[in-house]
């Protein structure tokens, strides 16, 4: 069987590399654009009135990318782009015709947010290797967006490079002028440069996107379908050294008292070479990051939160390989075995562990080798353990001095395939638990990007009082081109696999099979601009018993109609009983959940309209009588002007006779049949003075309660038996409130001044009061915590400082 498996894999891989020798149609039809060096000063004012612009040819003949792929742009929207360069930067000048300039959409939005606005962008690949783009966009309102893009990972908008742009609406359309310093790009040291390049234009009111070099959506690999830019000679990669010192102050007040804090620190970015960058933070401060959307969690697993700290979100595409890094572990209180004496308890754990410093190195060279290295150190943290009998306390360690490390080597080849080695390691001072995870990944595509084979093999090792190792491996096959596509895959996870010291993984000891078949239209029809239909199936089996842990069949469709309203719907069916080995919270025990079916509907009206609304009703029914779930999300939005907009969202979710764990003793595991209701209200609003000055308001109120109808003991066969002997109140009533009001001013390139007022509160109890207003009043009356903070960050470019001294 092993010989057959190895033979099959070799045949598949051989077919990939044989197909890799073919020359694709896209390569044959690449457009070329020629540029010239300028010795004159180019003023970024959207005038394009320097004579140098008349000395170079323009890029024309744009073709629609979406929705009507391949259709040439019409004369009334003709677009022409020219490129110049000098010793320091590349200059982009674009004239975008529009015979109805008063209808150009131009909502003002903060950086990296298009808003409801027309868009122009340039994609630059300095190595012309079809692997990675640096993308720079400008909206008709003058806003900037920039990102690093790969076909495997999509767009990462944490780039935040320093570059200049200006736009102007005219009687014939609009004009864009851009200056992109070489420090914002990556390219080789070759004397004569050939770059991959493409230009993109989005006409928002029609939801149409055009590119200069045709991008065939049947293929999907956008970066490989770029044109080329030639004529750049004798340029040097600049010294990329940037210092970002910061200072911040916080005033915190609540019922417990007041506290004033001042912080300061430094971020460093240094270009080790033309390809690799070092990022370091000294004495970091994340006090103004977005709040977490905390929920009432009654399940067996922890709640997973988004990463909002800038250092851990910027340039992390390499570190996300293999899903082995959950960066929220860094600085969180670890779940360690703390040895307490009899009658000792810890009443208060720290909510976070101080991060002493962090550094990362990342980049990719001209041969396609990506290297990522991330290291962070958190400080030793102690708390007091109290002895109730002797009325004494002693200091115990809840988090020792800890080193977190991630190393990634990612080799790309054939412009669209890669093999990756990744290692994560957590080392704690003293005799505390250490952990190590190593993974090998592969992602292989044919030259024509029509088929894909991907998979991984990961091994975890934990070093504690008892050492153990586990495995996680997968293999997926997919057709990735054309109107009809499919994918199928298998994933095996051993019982001992544990990557939770630096990653996050909830379930182990199972094998899963999944498959998908889908159909999409590549050009508009009489009814739809876009449309996609999907059929999915998923089965998950326990490795030891062979019982089904999870199963589902799903059909869904979604698309934009001719007025660009989006509608989707889906139905799902689980025809088998599922055996849950986690809800019982005890090794070897399981709970049987019944067969289910359900559906959902989603409507999102065109956001181009001043008023738009999203509506999403959904339900799930079971084969058990009077056991079901249903809910609805309603989210209207209104754009008062190009400066002011508001979005409101309301969600109600009801679970009738939901079954879940509540308690256990030496003899029994107790579960409850409970009714649970959850209400979530949120508001987000922004007012933009211009693209560099923005006010933002974010409000969230969450209320969820679970009322137990009956208590049951869990039988050994996974069924439940009602009991009347358990009398402890295990109802849950949880509310949380968050409000953030901020002002942000980018007062210089890369430099930001921000003010934040934040208040928050939360309550949890066993007593349930179903009156909404009473619960809300109790939440905010005595529990509010108020925080006022000011933060300033100043961006210092070594090259700019050097020029200052030269002029001096």
Short mmCIF file of C-alpha atoms in Angstrom, two decimals, residues 307-717:
data_model
loop_
_atom_site.label_atom_id
_atom_site.label_comp_id
_atom_site.label_asym_id
_atom_site.label_seq_id
_atom_site.Cartn_x
_atom_site.Cartn_y
_atom_site.Cartn_z
CA UNK A 307 -4.46 39.84 16.36
CA UNK A 308 -4.68 43.64 16.55
CA UNK A 309 -1.11 44.52 17.59
CA UNK A 310 0.63 46.15 14.59
CA UNK A 311 3.99 44.38 15.02
CA UNK A 312 2.32 40.98 14.82
CA UNK A 313 0.12 41.85 11.83
CA UNK A 314 2.68 43.59 9.58
CA UNK A 315 4.51 41.47 7.02
CA UNK A 316 3.50 38.14 8.54
CA UNK A 317 2.63 36.16 5.40
CA UNK A 318 5.66 33.87 5.87
CA UNK A 319 4.86 33.25 9.54
CA UNK A 320 1.29 32.23 8.74
CA UNK A 321 2.52 29.20 6.79
CA UNK A 322 1.10 25.94 8.13
CA UNK A 323 -1.24 27.67 10.63
CA UNK A 324 1.28 27.04 13.42
CA UNK A 325 1.44 30.59 14.79
CA UNK A 326 -1.28 32.16 16.93
CA UNK A 327 0.55 35.32 17.93
CA UNK A 328 -1.92 36.14 20.71
CA UNK A 329 -0.04 33.50 22.73
CA UNK A 330 2.83 35.99 22.99
CA UNK A 331 1.97 38.15 25.98
CA UNK A 332 -1.00 36.06 27.12
CA UNK A 333 -1.12 34.30 30.48
CA UNK A 334 -0.13 30.68 29.74
CA UNK A 335 -2.12 27.72 30.98
CA UNK A 336 0.60 26.12 33.08
CA UNK A 337 0.38 23.62 35.91
CA UNK A 338 0.93 25.75 39.02
CA UNK A 339 1.69 23.73 42.15
CA UNK A 340 -0.35 25.03 45.06
CA UNK A 341 -0.34 23.75 48.62
CA UNK A 342 -3.49 22.48 50.27
CA UNK A 343 -5.98 25.26 51.04
CA UNK A 344 -4.15 27.68 48.73
CA UNK A 345 -5.85 29.60 45.92
CA UNK A 346 -5.10 32.36 43.46
CA UNK A 347 -7.84 34.97 43.31
CA UNK A 348 -6.49 37.20 40.55
CA UNK A 349 -4.50 36.32 37.44
CA UNK A 350 -2.85 38.97 35.24
CA UNK A 351 -4.76 39.68 32.05
CA UNK A 352 -1.51 39.96 30.09
CA UNK A 353 2.23 39.35 30.42
CA UNK A 354 4.60 42.22 29.62
CA UNK A 355 6.46 41.89 26.35
CA UNK A 356 10.10 42.94 26.83
CA UNK A 357 11.08 43.08 23.17
CA UNK A 358 10.42 41.46 19.83
CA UNK A 359 12.31 41.20 16.55
CA UNK A 360 11.55 39.72 13.17
CA UNK A 361 13.48 39.29 9.93
CA UNK A 362 11.60 38.60 6.74
CA UNK A 363 11.95 38.87 3.00
CA UNK A 364 12.48 36.96 -0.23
CA UNK A 365 15.51 37.02 -2.52
CA UNK A 366 15.72 37.02 -6.32
CA UNK A 367 15.90 33.20 -6.37
CA UNK A 368 12.55 32.91 -4.60
CA UNK A 369 13.87 31.94 -1.16
CA UNK A 370 11.77 33.44 1.60
CA UNK A 371 13.25 33.62 5.09
CA UNK A 372 11.31 34.52 8.19
CA UNK A 373 12.58 34.74 11.76
CA UNK A 374 10.49 36.00 14.68
CA UNK A 375 11.63 36.17 18.29
CA UNK A 376 9.87 37.63 21.33
CA UNK A 377 10.63 37.59 25.05
CA UNK A 378 8.10 38.06 27.84
CA UNK A 379 9.00 38.85 31.43
CA UNK A 380 8.73 36.68 34.54
CA UNK A 381 5.36 37.30 36.19
CA UNK A 382 4.24 36.34 39.69
CA UNK A 383 1.03 36.51 41.72
CA UNK A 384 0.08 35.88 45.33
CA UNK A 385 -1.33 32.54 46.45
CA UNK A 386 -3.48 32.82 49.61
CA UNK A 387 -3.84 30.14 52.27
CA UNK A 388 -7.35 30.29 53.71
CA UNK A 389 -6.41 28.38 56.88
CA UNK A 390 -3.22 30.16 57.92
CA UNK A 391 -4.28 33.48 56.39
CA UNK A 392 -0.87 33.83 54.74
CA UNK A 393 0.26 34.46 51.20
CA UNK A 394 3.26 33.58 49.10
CA UNK A 395 4.52 34.50 45.67
CA UNK A 396 4.14 31.96 42.86
CA UNK A 397 5.18 32.14 39.22
CA UNK A 398 2.34 32.13 36.69
CA UNK A 399 4.59 32.88 33.72
CA UNK A 400 8.37 32.44 33.80
CA UNK A 401 10.76 34.35 31.56
CA UNK A 402 9.74 32.97 28.16
CA UNK A 403 11.30 32.99 24.70
CA UNK A 404 9.04 32.57 21.65
CA UNK A 405 10.64 31.76 18.31
CA UNK A 406 9.43 31.12 14.74
CA UNK A 407 11.72 30.23 11.82
CA UNK A 408 10.51 29.83 8.24
CA UNK A 409 12.29 28.84 5.01
CA UNK A 410 10.01 29.06 1.97
CA UNK A 411 11.37 28.25 -1.49
CA UNK A 412 9.24 29.26 -4.46
CA UNK A 413 9.80 27.88 -7.95
CA UNK A 414 8.10 27.82 -11.35
CA UNK A 415 6.65 31.21 -10.31
CA UNK A 416 3.67 29.57 -8.60
CA UNK A 417 4.82 26.70 -6.38
CA UNK A 418 6.59 26.43 -3.04
CA UNK A 419 8.09 24.10 -0.46
CA UNK A 420 8.27 25.33 3.13
CA UNK A 421 10.07 24.37 6.33
CA UNK A 422 8.71 25.99 9.50
CA UNK A 423 9.62 25.62 13.16
CA UNK A 424 8.01 27.16 16.24
CA UNK A 425 9.61 26.90 19.67
CA UNK A 426 8.68 28.03 23.18
CA UNK A 427 11.35 27.85 25.88
CA UNK A 428 10.50 28.77 29.45
CA UNK A 429 12.98 29.45 32.21
CA UNK A 430 13.31 26.79 34.89
CA UNK A 431 11.40 23.53 34.99
CA UNK A 432 8.30 24.78 33.23
CA UNK A 433 6.84 23.26 30.08
CA UNK A 434 8.71 23.73 26.76
CA UNK A 435 7.39 22.98 23.30
CA UNK A 436 8.58 22.58 19.73
CA UNK A 437 6.70 22.13 16.42
CA UNK A 438 8.26 21.46 13.00
CA UNK A 439 6.39 21.35 9.71
CA UNK A 440 7.16 20.65 6.07
CA UNK A 441 4.63 22.08 3.57
CA UNK A 442 4.26 21.97 -0.18
CA UNK A 443 2.05 23.90 -2.59
CA UNK A 444 2.49 22.81 -6.23
CA UNK A 445 0.74 24.21 -9.30
CA UNK A 446 0.98 23.38 -12.96
CA UNK A 447 2.57 25.98 -15.24
CA UNK A 448 -0.88 26.88 -16.60
CA UNK A 449 -2.27 27.12 -13.04
CA UNK A 450 -4.94 24.56 -13.82
CA UNK A 451 -4.23 22.00 -11.07
CA UNK A 452 -2.88 22.16 -7.54
CA UNK A 453 -1.49 19.64 -5.06
CA UNK A 454 -0.81 20.84 -1.54
CA UNK A 455 -0.18 19.27 1.83
CA UNK A 456 1.93 19.20 4.96
CA UNK A 457 3.53 17.05 7.63
CA UNK A 458 3.80 18.58 11.10
CA UNK A 459 5.27 17.12 14.28
CA UNK A 460 4.84 18.55 17.78
CA UNK A 461 6.91 17.77 20.87
CA UNK A 462 6.10 18.85 24.42
CA UNK A 463 8.68 18.66 27.22
CA UNK A 464 7.01 18.66 30.62
CA UNK A 465 6.71 16.25 33.50
CA UNK A 466 5.76 13.77 30.79
CA UNK A 467 7.20 14.22 27.29
CA UNK A 468 5.05 13.41 24.28
CA UNK A 469 4.95 13.96 20.51
CA UNK A 470 2.17 14.05 17.92
CA UNK A 471 1.56 14.40 14.18
CA UNK A 472 -0.66 16.39 11.85
CA UNK A 473 -0.60 15.72 8.11
CA UNK A 474 -2.79 16.55 5.13
CA UNK A 475 -3.01 16.18 1.35
CA UNK A 476 -5.28 18.18 -0.99
CA UNK A 477 -5.91 18.02 -4.74
CA UNK A 478 -7.69 20.73 -6.70
CA UNK A 479 -8.56 21.88 -10.20
CA UNK A 480 -8.02 25.65 -10.12
CA UNK A 481 -9.04 26.94 -13.56
CA UNK A 482 -12.14 27.17 -15.70
CA UNK A 483 -15.83 27.51 -14.95
CA UNK A 484 -16.08 24.16 -13.14
CA UNK A 485 -13.55 23.48 -10.39
CA UNK A 486 -13.16 20.87 -7.70
CA UNK A 487 -11.06 20.05 -4.67
CA UNK A 488 -10.72 17.14 -2.29
CA UNK A 489 -8.49 16.40 0.66
CA UNK A 490 -7.69 14.37 3.74
CA UNK A 491 -6.34 15.51 7.13
CA UNK A 492 -4.99 13.22 9.87
CA UNK A 493 -4.25 14.48 13.39
CA UNK A 494 -2.92 12.16 16.08
CA UNK A 495 -4.14 12.22 19.65
CA UNK A 496 -0.87 13.65 20.97
CA UNK A 497 -0.51 16.53 18.50
CA UNK A 498 -0.22 19.73 20.54
CA UNK A 499 0.88 23.07 19.08
CA UNK A 500 -0.95 25.23 21.60
CA UNK A 501 2.08 26.84 23.23
CA UNK A 502 2.54 29.14 20.22
CA UNK A 503 -0.33 28.01 17.97
CA UNK A 504 -3.97 27.15 18.47
CA UNK A 505 -5.63 23.81 17.81
CA UNK A 506 -8.87 22.62 19.36
CA UNK A 507 -9.40 19.05 18.19
CA UNK A 508 -7.07 16.09 17.78
CA UNK A 509 -7.30 12.33 17.29
CA UNK A 510 -9.33 12.40 14.08
CA UNK A 511 -9.20 11.91 10.33
CA UNK A 512 -11.26 14.15 8.06
CA UNK A 513 -12.26 14.02 4.39
CA UNK A 514 -13.53 17.05 2.54
CA UNK A 515 -14.55 17.79 -1.03
CA UNK A 516 -15.89 20.70 -3.04
CA UNK A 517 -17.24 21.18 -6.54
CA UNK A 518 -18.16 24.61 -7.82
CA UNK A 519 -19.34 26.41 -10.93
CA UNK A 520 -18.83 30.10 -11.69
CA UNK A 521 -19.64 32.39 -14.56
CA UNK A 522 -16.62 34.19 -16.03
CA UNK A 523 -18.66 36.80 -17.89
CA UNK A 524 -21.96 38.51 -17.04
CA UNK A 525 -25.31 37.01 -18.05
CA UNK A 526 -28.72 38.68 -18.47
CA UNK A 527 -29.36 38.37 -14.74
CA UNK A 528 -25.99 38.29 -12.98
CA UNK A 529 -22.65 40.08 -13.15
CA UNK A 530 -21.09 37.35 -11.01
CA UNK A 531 -22.40 33.97 -9.88
CA UNK A 532 -20.93 30.97 -8.13
CA UNK A 533 -22.49 27.66 -7.03
CA UNK A 534 -20.83 25.32 -4.51
CA UNK A 535 -21.41 21.79 -3.31
CA UNK A 536 -19.39 20.74 -0.23
CA UNK A 537 -19.08 17.67 1.92
CA UNK A 538 -17.15 17.00 5.12
CA UNK A 539 -16.66 13.90 7.27
CA UNK A 540 -14.60 13.61 10.44
CA UNK A 541 -13.89 10.29 12.16
CA UNK A 542 -12.40 9.53 15.58
CA UNK A 543 -9.12 7.67 15.04
CA UNK A 544 -9.65 5.19 17.88
CA UNK A 545 -13.36 4.36 17.63
CA UNK A 546 -14.11 5.17 13.98
CA UNK A 547 -17.22 7.08 15.06
CA UNK A 548 -18.30 10.18 13.14
CA UNK A 549 -17.33 13.33 15.06
CA UNK A 550 -18.67 15.74 12.45
CA UNK A 551 -20.38 15.54 9.07
CA UNK A 552 -22.11 17.89 6.70
CA UNK A 553 -23.40 18.23 3.15
CA UNK A 554 -23.82 21.79 1.91
CA UNK A 555 -25.08 23.55 -1.20
CA UNK A 556 -24.84 27.30 -1.60
CA UNK A 557 -24.81 29.96 -4.28
CA UNK A 558 -23.96 33.64 -4.37
CA UNK A 559 -23.62 36.44 -6.89
CA UNK A 560 -24.15 40.06 -7.87
CA UNK A 561 -27.17 40.94 -10.00
CA UNK A 562 -27.12 43.60 -12.72
CA UNK A 563 -27.65 46.36 -10.14
CA UNK A 564 -24.73 44.97 -8.10
CA UNK A 565 -26.86 43.83 -5.20
CA UNK A 566 -25.34 40.67 -3.72
CA UNK A 567 -27.51 37.70 -2.77
CA UNK A 568 -26.56 34.26 -1.52
CA UNK A 569 -28.34 31.29 0.02
CA UNK A 570 -27.37 27.89 1.31
CA UNK A 571 -28.74 24.68 2.73
CA UNK A 572 -26.90 22.10 4.81
CA UNK A 573 -27.74 18.59 5.91
CA UNK A 574 -26.12 16.28 8.44
CA UNK A 575 -27.74 12.84 8.06
CA UNK A 576 -25.70 11.14 10.81
CA UNK A 577 -25.47 11.25 14.57
CA UNK A 578 -22.24 12.98 15.62
CA UNK A 579 -20.08 11.83 18.52
CA UNK A 580 -18.56 14.79 20.39
CA UNK A 581 -15.47 13.74 22.39
CA UNK A 582 -14.82 17.21 23.83
CA UNK A 583 -18.01 18.54 25.42
CA UNK A 584 -17.89 15.94 28.24
CA UNK A 585 -14.51 17.36 29.37
CA UNK A 586 -13.27 13.86 30.26
CA UNK A 587 -10.97 11.49 28.41
CA UNK A 588 -12.84 8.77 26.49
CA UNK A 589 -16.34 10.12 27.14
CA UNK A 590 -18.56 11.50 24.41
CA UNK A 591 -21.93 13.14 23.82
CA UNK A 592 -24.17 12.11 20.91
CA UNK A 593 -25.65 14.97 18.92
CA UNK A 594 -28.60 14.41 16.59
CA UNK A 595 -29.01 14.72 12.83
CA UNK A 596 -29.53 18.29 11.63
CA UNK A 597 -30.54 20.38 8.66
CA UNK A 598 -30.51 24.12 8.17
CA UNK A 599 -30.26 27.04 5.82
CA UNK A 600 -29.33 30.67 5.46
CA UNK A 601 -30.06 33.65 3.23
CA UNK A 602 -27.87 36.72 2.76
CA UNK A 603 -28.76 39.97 1.00
CA UNK A 604 -26.37 42.89 0.66
CA UNK A 605 -27.55 45.87 -1.34
CA UNK A 606 -25.11 47.92 -3.41
CA UNK A 607 -22.82 49.96 -1.11
CA UNK A 608 -22.54 52.60 -3.85
CA UNK A 609 -25.96 53.83 -2.76
CA UNK A 610 -26.10 56.26 0.13
CA UNK A 611 -28.34 53.82 1.99
CA UNK A 612 -27.56 50.11 1.93
CA UNK A 613 -28.51 47.18 4.12
CA UNK A 614 -27.28 43.66 4.87
CA UNK A 615 -29.79 41.04 6.02
CA UNK A 616 -28.82 37.50 7.04
CA UNK A 617 -31.45 35.13 8.52
CA UNK A 618 -30.35 31.57 9.39
CA UNK A 619 -31.65 28.46 11.18
CA UNK A 620 -30.73 24.91 12.19
CA UNK A 621 -33.22 22.18 13.09
CA UNK A 622 -32.52 18.77 14.64
CA UNK A 623 -34.18 15.38 14.62
CA UNK A 624 -34.95 15.86 18.32
CA UNK A 625 -38.29 17.43 19.16
CA UNK A 626 -38.17 21.10 20.17
CA UNK A 627 -34.39 21.41 19.72
CA UNK A 628 -33.39 24.03 17.18
CA UNK A 629 -31.51 27.31 16.59
CA UNK A 630 -32.35 30.42 14.61
CA UNK A 631 -31.20 33.99 14.26
CA UNK A 632 -30.94 37.04 12.08
CA UNK A 633 -28.40 39.81 11.47
CA UNK A 634 -29.58 43.18 10.17
CA UNK A 635 -27.04 45.86 9.33
CA UNK A 636 -28.15 49.13 7.68
CA UNK A 637 -25.58 51.73 6.66
CA UNK A 638 -25.85 55.32 5.51
CA UNK A 639 -23.31 57.58 3.83
CA UNK A 640 -24.31 61.13 4.74
CA UNK A 641 -21.55 62.64 2.63
CA UNK A 642 -18.10 61.79 1.31
CA UNK A 643 -16.82 62.55 4.82
CA UNK A 644 -19.41 61.05 7.17
CA UNK A 645 -20.85 57.53 7.28
CA UNK A 646 -22.47 55.26 9.87
CA UNK A 647 -23.05 51.49 10.09
CA UNK A 648 -25.36 49.85 12.62
CA UNK A 649 -25.56 46.09 13.16
CA UNK A 650 -28.01 44.05 15.21
CA UNK A 651 -27.84 40.29 15.69
CA UNK A 652 -30.16 38.03 17.66
CA UNK A 653 -29.43 34.33 18.04
CA UNK A 654 -31.68 31.87 19.90
CA UNK A 655 -30.83 28.28 20.82
CA UNK A 656 -33.71 26.15 22.09
CA UNK A 657 -32.82 23.11 24.23
CA UNK A 658 -29.14 23.45 23.47
CA UNK A 659 -27.14 20.70 25.24
CA UNK A 660 -23.91 21.53 27.06
CA UNK A 661 -21.63 20.66 29.94
CA UNK A 662 -22.17 22.34 33.33
CA UNK A 663 -20.39 20.27 36.03
CA UNK A 664 -19.00 16.90 37.19
CA UNK A 665 -18.27 14.96 40.34
CA UNK A 666 -16.45 11.71 40.99
CA UNK A 667 -19.34 9.65 39.65
CA UNK A 668 -21.20 11.74 37.08
CA UNK A 669 -20.85 14.24 34.29
CA UNK A 670 -23.71 16.74 34.27
CA UNK A 671 -25.08 18.39 31.14
CA UNK A 672 -27.99 20.77 30.80
CA UNK A 673 -30.68 21.29 28.20
CA UNK A 674 -30.85 25.05 28.09
CA UNK A 675 -32.36 27.95 26.22
CA UNK A 676 -29.81 30.51 25.20
CA UNK A 677 -30.39 33.98 23.77
CA UNK A 678 -27.70 36.32 22.47
CA UNK A 679 -28.10 39.95 21.44
CA UNK A 680 -25.33 41.96 19.79
CA UNK A 681 -25.62 45.64 18.91
CA UNK A 682 -22.75 47.52 17.29
CA UNK A 683 -22.15 50.91 15.72
CA UNK A 684 -19.21 52.06 13.65
CA UNK A 685 -18.94 55.57 12.27
CA UNK A 686 -16.23 57.71 10.74
CA UNK A 687 -15.80 61.37 9.91
CA UNK A 688 -12.88 62.23 7.62
CA UNK A 689 -11.56 65.76 7.44
CA UNK A 690 -9.25 64.46 4.72
CA UNK A 691 -7.50 61.17 4.06
CA UNK A 692 -4.91 62.00 6.78
CA UNK A 693 -7.32 63.20 9.49
CA UNK A 694 -10.06 60.88 10.70
CA UNK A 695 -12.45 60.53 13.61
CA UNK A 696 -13.68 56.98 14.30
CA UNK A 697 -16.38 55.71 16.65
CA UNK A 698 -16.81 52.03 17.49
CA UNK A 699 -19.46 50.77 19.94
CA UNK A 700 -20.40 47.20 20.85
CA UNK A 701 -22.92 45.89 23.37
CA UNK A 702 -23.14 42.12 23.79
CA UNK A 703 -25.62 40.31 26.05
CA UNK A 704 -26.03 36.56 26.27
CA UNK A 705 -27.74 34.34 28.81
CA UNK A 706 -28.21 30.58 29.14
CA UNK A 707 -31.13 29.32 31.23
CA UNK A 708 -31.07 25.63 32.13
CA UNK A 709 -34.37 23.82 31.55
CA UNK A 710 -33.33 20.41 32.86
CA UNK A 711 -30.19 18.71 34.19
CA UNK A 712 -28.97 15.35 32.85
CA UNK A 713 -26.25 12.85 33.60
CA UNK A 714 -24.14 11.56 30.73
CA UNK A 715 -24.36 7.82 30.14
CA UNK A 716 -21.42 5.76 28.90
CA UNK A 717 -23.11 5.32 25.51
#
